Amino acid sequence: QELKDYWQDRDTQMAEDREMINLVKPKAKTDVVQWVSNEPKVFYDTAIALVSSYQPNYKLPLTIDYEPEEKEKMNKAERMLIGIFRSVDGRQMSKGHYYWLRELAYWVLSGWYAVFNIVADKKNPQFIADFWDPMTVYPAWDGEGLSKCVRLFDVDGKVAKSLIYEWQMKGAKIDWELPEGKNSFRVINYWRRDLVRDKPQVRNAIMVGDNVVKELTVERFDKIPIHVGAIGQPDMSSIGWQKRWGEHIIAVNRDMYKYTNNLLSLMVTIVDETAYPNIVTQTRTGNPPFETEDIKGHGQVIPLKLEDKIELLKHATTPGEALQALQLVMKQQQKGSFPDIVYG
């Protein structure tokens, strides 16, 4: 809980960025039409595609006067790296994810990354580089690197059972069952590195709900096998640095997107209210002479008696200043993302 509270500002900013990317509309407080631009998502998705379009090439350097055996070893090493990369891809695809490089680009461009990275099974090595949602990972560093790391997230019953089965297959002895009728379970994966007899010792424990899957156990690592960090401003020297440290690729345009949404919402609200004319009817009884369902293309029907009078006010039009402001904002957006000419 201490670590979660420490990273609260980061989580708040990341949640706000994800709402922009997922095109989440704000809750309507008035009758103003709410429009949300798809610009941040288009920019983000295009950037991911550009960064991850090509698989990496592995070229290891040779000495100037290399021997044929050395070249053969280098060729084998390069083929091994290609094989490792393909195995990581295969692991991703088998778990319902996409290519590893594309997922790496997804997280890096979001400003934060968290990768669980080990080589399992000495007899038949399995190279593991699993991505974790950075919003569920709470790290702490010291002078020697990552000293604590907690992964905390909530899952439904089906995913919880799947995780428990996976841990059982790895040798965990679980003699309890999840309670029936509960739809949400909290998973805590806790790592810490201590110094024991001048040597680093890494321990790990896992809980699901109130049940212990794995007691705090000494692992075979001398470092916590998690890479977690941020892309952005390398600033830890001021209060509240957690919010500024990891920088989403859309960060430069956050305000521009909000301005665009406000201006578009204003303009569309005016159009919605003024697109159709009002109809005024006058009868002796004051009842409308026709049903409103029988006519189309009108704003509002106002039934009056013959002696009643009404003065219709002229509706406001979109101010010219609003149109100029929108043009300025869209130019600023293009400076912080891809110009429209990129899309033809």
Coordinates of C-alpha atoms in Angstrom, one line a residue:
Q1 CA 0.0 0.0 0.0
E2 CA 2.9 2.3 0.7
L3 CA 4.3 1.8 -2.8
K4 CA 0.9 2.2 -4.4
D5 CA 0.3 5.5 -2.6
Y6 CA 3.8 6.7 -3.6
W7 CA 2.9 6.1 -7.3
Q8 CA -0.6 7.6 -7.2
D9 CA 0.2 10.7 -9.2
R10 CA 1.7 8.5 -12.0
D11 CA -1.3 6.3 -12.1
T12 CA -3.6 9.3 -12.3
Q13 CA -1.8 10.8 -15.3
M14 CA -1.6 7.4 -17.0
A15 CA -5.3 6.9 -16.6
E16 CA -6.0 10.3 -18.0
D17 CA -3.8 9.6 -21.1
R18 CA -5.6 6.2 -21.6
E19 CA -9.0 7.9 -21.6
M20 CA -7.8 10.1 -24.4
I21 CA -6.4 7.1 -26.4
N22 CA -9.6 5.1 -25.8
L23 CA -11.8 8.1 -26.9
V24 CA -13.7 8.1 -23.6
K25 CA -16.3 10.8 -23.6
P26 CA -16.6 13.0 -20.5
K27 CA -19.7 12.7 -18.4
A28 CA -22.4 15.1 -19.7
K29 CA -23.2 17.7 -17.1
T30 CA -25.3 20.0 -19.3
D31 CA -27.2 19.7 -22.6
V32 CA -24.1 20.6 -24.5
V33 CA -23.2 18.1 -27.2
Q34 CA -20.0 16.2 -26.3
W35 CA -17.6 15.6 -29.2
V36 CA -14.3 13.8 -28.8
S37 CA -11.6 14.0 -31.5
N38 CA -10.0 10.8 -32.6
E39 CA -6.7 12.6 -33.3
P40 CA -4.8 11.2 -30.2
K41 CA -5.7 7.6 -31.0
V42 CA -4.8 8.0 -34.7
F43 CA -1.4 9.5 -33.8
Y44 CA -0.7 6.8 -31.2
D45 CA -1.6 3.9 -33.4
T46 CA 0.3 5.3 -36.4
A47 CA 3.4 5.9 -34.2
I48 CA 3.2 2.3 -32.9
A49 CA 2.9 0.9 -36.5
L50 CA 5.9 3.0 -37.6
V51 CA 8.1 2.0 -34.7
S52 CA 7.4 -1.8 -35.0
S53 CA 7.0 -2.2 -38.7
Y54 CA 10.3 -4.1 -39.2
Q55 CA 11.8 -6.9 -37.3
P56 CA 15.3 -6.1 -35.9
N57 CA 18.5 -7.4 -37.7
Y58 CA 21.2 -8.9 -35.6
K59 CA 24.8 -8.2 -36.7
L60 CA 27.6 -9.0 -34.4
P61 CA 31.0 -7.4 -35.1
L62 CA 34.0 -9.4 -36.2
T63 CA 37.7 -8.6 -35.6
I64 CA 39.7 -7.2 -38.5
D65 CA 41.8 -10.3 -39.1
Y66 CA 39.1 -12.8 -38.2
E67 CA 39.6 -16.6 -38.5
P68 CA 37.0 -18.7 -40.4
E69 CA 36.0 -20.3 -37.1
E70 CA 35.2 -16.9 -35.6
K71 CA 32.9 -16.1 -38.4
E72 CA 31.1 -19.4 -38.0
K73 CA 30.6 -18.7 -34.3
M74 CA 29.3 -15.2 -35.1
N75 CA 26.8 -16.7 -37.6
K76 CA 25.6 -19.2 -35.1
A77 CA 25.2 -16.5 -32.4
E78 CA 23.2 -14.3 -34.8
R79 CA 20.9 -17.3 -35.7
M80 CA 20.5 -17.9 -31.9
L81 CA 19.4 -14.3 -31.4
I82 CA 16.9 -14.7 -34.2
G83 CA 15.6 -17.9 -32.7
I84 CA 15.2 -16.3 -29.2
F85 CA 13.3 -13.4 -30.7
R86 CA 11.0 -15.9 -32.6
S87 CA 10.4 -17.9 -29.4
V88 CA 9.4 -14.7 -27.6
D89 CA 7.0 -13.9 -30.4
G90 CA 5.6 -17.4 -30.2
R91 CA 5.0 -17.1 -26.5
Q92 CA 3.2 -13.8 -27.0
M93 CA 1.0 -15.2 -29.7
S94 CA 0.1 -18.4 -27.8
K95 CA -1.2 -16.2 -24.9
G96 CA -3.5 -14.2 -27.2
H97 CA -1.2 -11.2 -27.6
Y98 CA 0.3 -9.7 -30.7
Y99 CA 3.9 -9.6 -31.9
W100 CA 6.4 -8.8 -29.1
L101 CA 8.0 -5.8 -30.9
R102 CA 4.6 -4.2 -31.4
E103 CA 3.7 -4.6 -27.8
L104 CA 7.0 -3.2 -26.8
A105 CA 6.3 -0.1 -29.0
Y106 CA 2.8 0.2 -27.4
W107 CA 4.2 0.4 -23.9
V108 CA 7.3 2.5 -24.7
L109 CA 5.2 5.1 -26.5
S110 CA 2.8 5.2 -23.5
G111 CA 5.8 6.5 -21.4
W112 CA 6.2 3.5 -19.2
Y113 CA 7.2 -0.2 -19.6
A114 CA 7.5 -3.2 -17.3
V115 CA 8.9 -6.5 -18.5
F116 CA 9.3 -9.8 -16.6
N117 CA 12.5 -11.2 -18.0
I118 CA 14.0 -14.6 -17.2
V119 CA 15.4 -17.8 -18.8
A120 CA 13.5 -20.8 -17.5
D121 CA 14.3 -24.5 -17.5
K122 CA 18.1 -25.1 -17.8
K123 CA 17.7 -28.4 -19.8
N124 CA 15.3 -26.9 -22.4
P125 CA 15.8 -23.1 -22.1
Q126 CA 12.7 -21.0 -22.4
F127 CA 13.3 -17.3 -22.9
I128 CA 10.6 -15.2 -21.2
A129 CA 10.0 -11.5 -21.7
D130 CA 6.4 -10.9 -20.6
F131 CA 5.0 -7.4 -20.6
W132 CA 3.1 -6.2 -17.5
D133 CA 0.8 -3.2 -17.4
P134 CA 3.0 -0.5 -15.8
M135 CA 0.0 0.8 -13.9
T136 CA 0.0 -2.4 -12.0
V137 CA 3.7 -2.4 -11.2
Y138 CA 5.0 -0.3 -8.2
P139 CA 8.9 -0.2 -8.0
A140 CA 11.4 1.1 -5.5
W141 CA 15.1 1.6 -6.3
D142 CA 18.2 2.0 -4.3
G143 CA 21.9 2.5 -5.2
E144 CA 22.2 -1.1 -6.5
G145 CA 19.0 -1.0 -8.7
L146 CA 15.5 -2.4 -8.2
S147 CA 15.1 -3.2 -4.5
K148 CA 11.4 -3.8 -4.3
C149 CA 8.7 -4.4 -6.8
V150 CA 5.0 -5.1 -6.3
R151 CA 2.7 -6.2 -9.1
L152 CA -0.9 -5.6 -7.9
F153 CA -4.0 -6.1 -10.1
D154 CA -7.6 -7.3 -9.9
V155 CA -9.0 -10.1 -12.1
D156 CA -12.3 -11.9 -12.5
G157 CA -12.8 -15.5 -11.3
K158 CA -12.0 -17.1 -14.7
V159 CA -8.7 -15.4 -15.0
A160 CA -7.8 -16.1 -11.3
K161 CA -8.4 -19.8 -11.9
S162 CA -6.3 -19.7 -15.0
L163 CA -3.4 -18.1 -13.0
I164 CA -3.7 -20.6 -10.2
Y165 CA -3.6 -23.5 -12.7
E166 CA -0.5 -22.0 -14.3
W167 CA 1.3 -21.8 -10.9
Q168 CA 0.3 -25.3 -10.0
M169 CA 1.9 -26.5 -13.3
K170 CA 5.1 -24.8 -12.2
G171 CA 5.1 -26.7 -8.9
A172 CA 3.1 -24.5 -6.5
K173 CA 1.2 -26.6 -3.8
I174 CA -2.2 -25.1 -3.5
D175 CA -4.6 -26.8 -1.2
W176 CA -7.4 -24.3 -1.2
E177 CA -10.1 -23.2 -3.7
L178 CA -11.4 -19.8 -4.6
P179 CA -14.7 -18.9 -3.0
E180 CA -17.7 -19.3 -5.3
G181 CA -19.9 -16.3 -6.2
K182 CA -17.1 -13.7 -6.0
N183 CA -16.4 -11.8 -9.2
S184 CA -13.2 -10.0 -8.3
F185 CA -9.9 -11.2 -6.9
R186 CA -6.8 -9.1 -6.0
V187 CA -3.5 -10.6 -7.1
I188 CA -0.3 -9.5 -5.4
N189 CA 3.1 -10.5 -6.8
Y190 CA 5.8 -9.2 -4.4
W191 CA 9.6 -9.1 -5.0
R192 CA 12.3 -7.8 -2.8
R193 CA 16.1 -7.8 -2.8
D194 CA 18.0 -8.0 0.5
L195 CA 21.7 -8.2 1.4
V196 CA 22.5 -11.4 3.2
R197 CA 26.1 -12.0 4.3
D198 CA 27.3 -9.3 1.8
K199 CA 25.5 -11.1 -1.0
P200 CA 22.2 -10.1 -2.7
Q201 CA 19.3 -12.3 -2.1
V202 CA 16.0 -12.1 -4.1
R203 CA 12.8 -13.3 -2.6
N204 CA 9.3 -13.6 -4.1
A205 CA 5.8 -14.2 -2.7
I206 CA 2.3 -14.4 -4.4
M207 CA -1.2 -14.0 -3.0
V208 CA -4.6 -14.3 -4.6
G209 CA -7.3 -12.6 -2.5
D210 CA -6.7 -13.7 1.1
N211 CA -4.9 -16.9 0.0
V212 CA -1.2 -17.4 -0.2
V213 CA 0.0 -19.1 -3.4
K214 CA 3.7 -18.8 -2.6
E215 CA 5.4 -18.0 0.7
L216 CA 8.2 -15.5 0.6
T217 CA 10.8 -17.8 -1.1
V218 CA 14.4 -17.3 -2.0
E219 CA 14.9 -17.3 -5.8
R220 CA 18.0 -18.2 -7.8
F221 CA 18.6 -14.6 -9.0
D222 CA 20.9 -11.9 -7.6
K223 CA 18.7 -9.2 -9.1
I224 CA 14.9 -8.8 -9.4
P225 CA 14.1 -10.1 -12.9
I226 CA 11.9 -7.2 -13.8
H227 CA 12.8 -4.2 -16.1
V228 CA 10.5 -1.3 -15.1
G229 CA 11.1 2.3 -16.0
A230 CA 9.9 5.4 -17.9
I231 CA 10.6 7.2 -21.1
G232 CA 10.4 11.0 -20.6
Q233 CA 12.0 13.6 -18.3
P234 CA 14.8 12.1 -16.2
D235 CA 13.8 14.2 -13.2
M236 CA 13.7 12.9 -9.6
S237 CA 14.9 16.0 -7.8
S238 CA 11.5 17.7 -7.1
I239 CA 8.3 16.9 -5.4
G240 CA 5.7 15.1 -7.6
W241 CA 8.3 13.8 -10.1
Q242 CA 6.3 10.6 -10.5
K243 CA 3.7 12.4 -12.5
R244 CA 6.3 13.9 -14.9
W245 CA 8.8 11.2 -15.2
G246 CA 7.1 8.9 -17.8
E247 CA 5.9 10.9 -20.8
H248 CA 3.3 9.6 -23.2
I249 CA 3.9 10.4 -26.8
I250 CA 0.7 12.5 -26.8
A251 CA 1.8 14.5 -23.8
V252 CA 2.8 17.6 -25.9
N253 CA -0.8 17.7 -27.3
R254 CA -2.9 17.0 -24.2
D255 CA -4.2 20.6 -23.9
M256 CA -4.6 20.9 -27.7
Y257 CA -6.9 17.8 -27.7
K258 CA -9.0 19.3 -24.9
Y259 CA -9.3 22.7 -26.6
T260 CA -10.3 20.9 -29.9
N261 CA -13.0 18.9 -28.1
N262 CA -14.4 22.0 -26.3
L263 CA -14.5 24.1 -29.6
L264 CA -16.1 21.2 -31.6
S265 CA -18.6 20.6 -28.8
L266 CA -19.6 24.3 -28.8
M267 CA -20.0 24.4 -32.6
V268 CA -22.0 21.2 -32.8
T269 CA -24.2 22.3 -30.0
I270 CA -25.0 25.5 -31.8
V271 CA -25.7 23.6 -35.0
D272 CA -27.9 21.1 -33.1
E273 CA -30.0 24.0 -31.7
T274 CA -30.3 26.1 -34.8
A275 CA -30.3 23.6 -37.7
Y276 CA -34.1 23.5 -37.9
P277 CA -36.6 26.4 -37.6
N278 CA -39.2 26.6 -35.0
I279 CA -42.9 26.4 -36.0
V280 CA -45.5 28.7 -34.4
T281 CA -49.2 27.8 -34.7
Q282 CA -52.2 29.8 -33.6
T283 CA -55.6 28.3 -33.0
R284 CA -58.6 29.3 -30.9
T285 CA -58.0 26.5 -28.4
G286 CA -54.2 26.7 -28.4
N287 CA -53.9 23.1 -29.4
P288 CA -51.5 22.3 -32.3
P289 CA -53.4 21.6 -35.5
F290 CA -51.2 18.6 -36.3
E291 CA -49.2 16.0 -34.6
T292 CA -45.4 16.8 -34.4
E293 CA -44.7 13.3 -35.7
D294 CA -46.3 14.2 -39.0
I295 CA -43.7 16.8 -39.9
K296 CA -40.0 16.6 -40.3
G297 CA -37.2 19.1 -40.3
H298 CA -38.3 21.4 -37.5
G299 CA -36.8 22.5 -34.2
Q300 CA -39.8 23.0 -31.9
V301 CA -43.5 23.3 -32.3
I302 CA -45.0 26.2 -30.2
P303 CA -48.8 26.1 -30.1
L304 CA -50.5 29.5 -29.2
K305 CA -54.1 30.8 -28.9
L306 CA -55.1 33.5 -31.4
E307 CA -54.7 36.3 -28.8
D308 CA -51.3 35.0 -27.7
K309 CA -48.1 36.7 -28.9
I310 CA -44.5 35.4 -29.0
E311 CA -41.3 36.9 -30.2
L312 CA -38.8 34.4 -31.6
L313 CA -35.2 35.3 -30.8
K314 CA -32.6 34.9 -33.4
H315 CA -30.2 32.0 -32.6
A316 CA -26.5 32.7 -32.1
T317 CA -24.1 31.6 -34.7
T318 CA -20.6 30.2 -34.1
P319 CA -18.3 33.2 -33.4
G320 CA -15.6 33.9 -35.9
E321 CA -13.1 33.8 -33.0
A322 CA -14.0 30.2 -32.3
L323 CA -13.2 29.2 -35.9
Q324 CA -9.9 31.0 -35.8
A325 CA -9.1 29.4 -32.4
L326 CA -9.9 26.0 -33.9
Q327 CA -7.6 26.5 -36.8
L328 CA -4.8 27.6 -34.5
V329 CA -5.3 24.6 -32.2
M330 CA -5.3 22.2 -35.2
K331 CA -2.0 23.7 -36.4
Q332 CA -0.5 23.2 -32.9
Q333 CA -1.7 19.6 -32.9
Q334 CA 0.1 18.9 -36.2
K335 CA 3.3 20.3 -34.7
G336 CA 3.1 17.8 -31.9
S337 CA 2.1 14.8 -34.0
F338 CA 1.9 13.9 -37.7
P339 CA 0.8 16.6 -40.2
D340 CA -2.3 15.9 -42.2
I341 CA -0.2 15.6 -45.3
V342 CA 1.2 12.3 -43.9
Y343 CA -2.2 10.8 -44.4
G344 CA -2.6 12.1 -48.0

